[in-house]
Each structure stands twice: as C-alpha cells, then as structure tokens.
GROMACS .gro file of C-alpha atoms in nm:
model
  124
    1MET     CA    1   7.400   2.027  -9.206
    2LYS     CA    2   7.171   2.011  -9.508
    3LEU     CA    3   6.889   2.184  -9.324
    4ARG     CA    4   7.131   2.454  -9.214
    5ARG     CA    5   7.262   2.522  -9.558
    6ILE     CA    6   6.907   2.536  -9.698
    7LEU     CA    7   6.811   2.781  -9.424
    8ALA     CA    8   7.120   2.986  -9.498
    9TRP     CA    9   7.031   2.997  -9.860
   10ILE     CA   10   6.679   3.120  -9.798
   11ILE     CA   11   6.786   3.380  -9.532
   12ASP     CA   12   7.056   3.509  -9.773
   13TRP     CA   13   6.809   3.543 -10.044
   14ASN     CA   14   6.574   3.758  -9.807
   15LEU     CA   15   6.861   3.968  -9.675
   16CYS     CA   16   7.007   4.055 -10.006
   17GLY     CA   17   6.658   4.147 -10.144
   18ILE     CA   18   6.528   4.349  -9.862
   19PRO     CA   19   6.696   4.678  -9.945
   20ALA     CA   20   6.585   4.658 -10.314
   21LEU     CA   21   6.229   4.543 -10.211
   22LEU     CA   22   6.196   4.845  -9.960
   23TYR     CA   23   6.313   5.099 -10.208
   24ALA     CA   24   6.089   4.971 -10.483
   25LEU     CA   25   5.785   4.998 -10.227
   26ILE     CA   26   5.891   5.357 -10.155
   27PHE     CA   27   5.938   5.440 -10.516
   28ARG     CA   28   5.583   5.306 -10.595
   29LYS     CA   29   5.426   5.535 -10.336
   30ILE     CA   30   5.625   5.827 -10.489
   31ALA     CA   31   5.511   5.740 -10.829
   32GLU     CA   32   5.154   5.719 -10.722
   33ALA     CA   33   5.190   6.077 -10.599
   34GLN     CA   34   5.342   6.163 -10.940
   35SER     CA   35   5.643   6.326 -10.787
   36ILE     CA   36   5.915   6.108 -10.968
   37THR     CA   37   6.231   6.295 -11.022
   38ALA     CA   38   6.524   6.189 -11.240
   39ILE     CA   39   6.747   6.132 -10.913
   40GLY     CA   40   6.465   5.926 -10.771
   41ALA     CA   41   6.439   5.703 -11.081
   42LEU     CA   42   6.828   5.650 -11.085
   43LEU     CA   43   6.816   5.565 -10.713
   44PHE     CA   44   6.542   5.315 -10.801
   45VAL     CA   45   6.746   5.152 -11.068
   46PHE     CA   46   7.058   5.145 -10.845
   47PHE     CA   47   6.877   4.976 -10.554
   48VAL     CA   48   6.696   4.720 -10.776
   49LEU     CA   49   7.025   4.629 -10.944
   50SER     CA   50   7.207   4.618 -10.603
   51PHE     CA   51   7.014   4.287 -10.512
   52PRO     CA   52   7.186   4.069 -10.759
   53ALA     CA   53   7.523   4.255 -10.709
   54ILE     CA   54   7.498   4.196 -10.330
   55PHE     CA   55   7.394   3.835 -10.379
   56VAL     CA   56   7.685   3.762 -10.617
   57PHE     CA   57   7.950   3.929 -10.396
   58ARG     CA   58   7.813   3.826 -10.064
   59ASP     CA   59   8.077   3.551  -9.998
   60VAL     CA   60   8.354   3.778 -10.123
   61ILE     CA   61   8.268   4.058  -9.902
   62PHE     CA   62   8.247   3.843  -9.589
   63LYS     CA   63   8.533   3.601  -9.671
   64GLY     CA   64   8.371   3.296  -9.750
   65GLN     CA   65   8.069   3.352  -9.501
   66SER     CA   66   7.757   3.532  -9.581
   67ILE     CA   67   7.554   3.671  -9.302
   68ALA     CA   68   7.340   3.358  -9.287
   69LYS     CA   69   7.639   3.128  -9.308
   70ARG     CA   70   7.787   3.307  -9.021
   71ILE     CA   71   7.463   3.263  -8.831
   72PHE     CA   72   7.479   2.895  -8.904
   73LYS     CA   73   7.851   2.865  -8.871
   74LEU     CA   74   7.908   2.760  -9.232
   75ARG     CA   75   8.191   2.851  -9.468
   76VAL     CA   76   8.270   2.807  -9.829
   77ILE     CA   77   8.599   2.620  -9.892
   78ASP     CA   78   8.790   2.495 -10.197
   79ILE     CA   79   8.775   2.126 -10.198
   80GLU     CA   80   9.138   2.093 -10.337
   81THR     CA   81   9.287   2.317 -10.079
   82ASN     CA   82   9.043   2.306  -9.783
   83GLU     CA   83   9.098   2.689  -9.764
   84LEU     CA   84   8.891   2.988  -9.869
   85PRO     CA   85   8.851   2.989 -10.243
   86SER     CA   86   8.970   3.280 -10.458
   87ASN     CA   87   8.738   3.575 -10.511
   88ARG     CA   88   8.696   3.455 -10.870
   89LYS     CA   89   8.567   3.115 -10.769
   90LEU     CA   90   8.334   3.285 -10.508
   91ILE     CA   91   8.184   3.501 -10.779
   92ILE     CA   92   8.151   3.246 -11.030
   93ARG     CA   93   7.987   3.018 -10.756
   94ASN     CA   94   7.737   3.279 -10.678
   95LEU     CA   95   7.650   3.378 -11.032
   96PHE     CA   96   7.430   3.066 -11.051
   97PHE     CA   97   7.188   3.235 -10.824
   98PHE     CA   98   7.025   3.330 -11.153
   99LEU     CA   99   6.924   2.976 -11.174
  100TYR     CA  100   6.781   2.981 -10.836
  101PRO     CA  101   6.501   2.709 -10.905
  102VAL     CA  102   6.781   2.478 -11.017
  103GLU     CA  103   7.002   2.576 -10.738
  104PHE     CA  104   6.723   2.505 -10.472
  105ILE     CA  105   6.631   2.177 -10.608
  106MET     CA  106   6.999   2.064 -10.610
  107LEU     CA  107   7.022   2.179 -10.245
  108LEU     CA  108   6.720   1.975 -10.164
  109ALA     CA  109   6.853   1.658 -10.349
  110SER     CA  110   7.219   1.692 -10.228
  111ASP     CA  111   7.466   1.879 -10.041
  112LYS     CA  112   7.598   2.042 -10.352
  113SER     CA  113   7.456   2.348 -10.544
  114LEU     CA  114   7.529   2.391 -10.913
  115GLY     CA  115   7.784   2.670 -10.831
  116ASP     CA  116   7.970   2.435 -10.596
  117MET     CA  117   7.985   2.152 -10.872
  118VAL     CA  118   8.123   2.406 -11.126
  119THR     CA  119   8.381   2.567 -10.899
  120ASN     CA  120   8.475   2.267 -10.704
  121THR     CA  121   8.380   2.418 -10.375
  122THR     CA  122   8.159   2.302 -10.069
  123ILE     CA  123   8.022   2.411  -9.758
  124VAL     CA  124   8.144   2.308  -9.413
   0.00000   0.00000   0.00000
C-alpha cells in the first residue's frame, strides 16, 4: 500500500505539471524568436498557474481519486465517516503540496501525509 501511494503521488506530480511544462517550453521557443504577444504572455501565465490549481483540485474533480489514485485503486476517505471527505477537506489536504519535501518525507516514513493529518483523512 505504501509503495502504491508513493508512486501515485509521484505520478500525480508529473501529470499535473506536464501541461505547464510543455507550454513553458513552447513559450521559451517563441521568446527566443522574439515574437511574444500579450496573448501569448497571458497564456503562459495561465498555464504555469494551472499547475498548482490542478494539483489542489485533483481529488475534488475526480471525487477522491486523482488519476494516479485510480490507476492504483486508491481513494481518499474521511477517517470519521469512512466516506468521501467534503470538498473543503480535499482542498485543504491538497494545499500542503506547497510543502512537497515535507509531504514526501512523511509518506516515506509513514502512511500519512501532513495534509491527511490536518484534515483527518487517509488513503485506502
């Protein structure tokens, strides 16, 4: 279970970041050609900012299962109710991705992430 959860976490990080990374690479090529437009710059900002938004809302969008959690048949549940946590709890839980080194170390050391501890959730 621990290995599946860590792999799911790594896959989620990569899946959420791919659109932002691809657009950043495209934008770099456009910038090198010196043909940046205001719309291109706005699109760049939008896609770069989409990474944290997608990561924070990934479990809300997919009802407790990000794409990687679906692959590994994992689900976020509320410990008290054994059901899907509220959207508020899912968002708060995922906001801790900004502390990703701490989250990753905690996943390696235990089956709980910092977000799980704060929101009283777990992965099953």
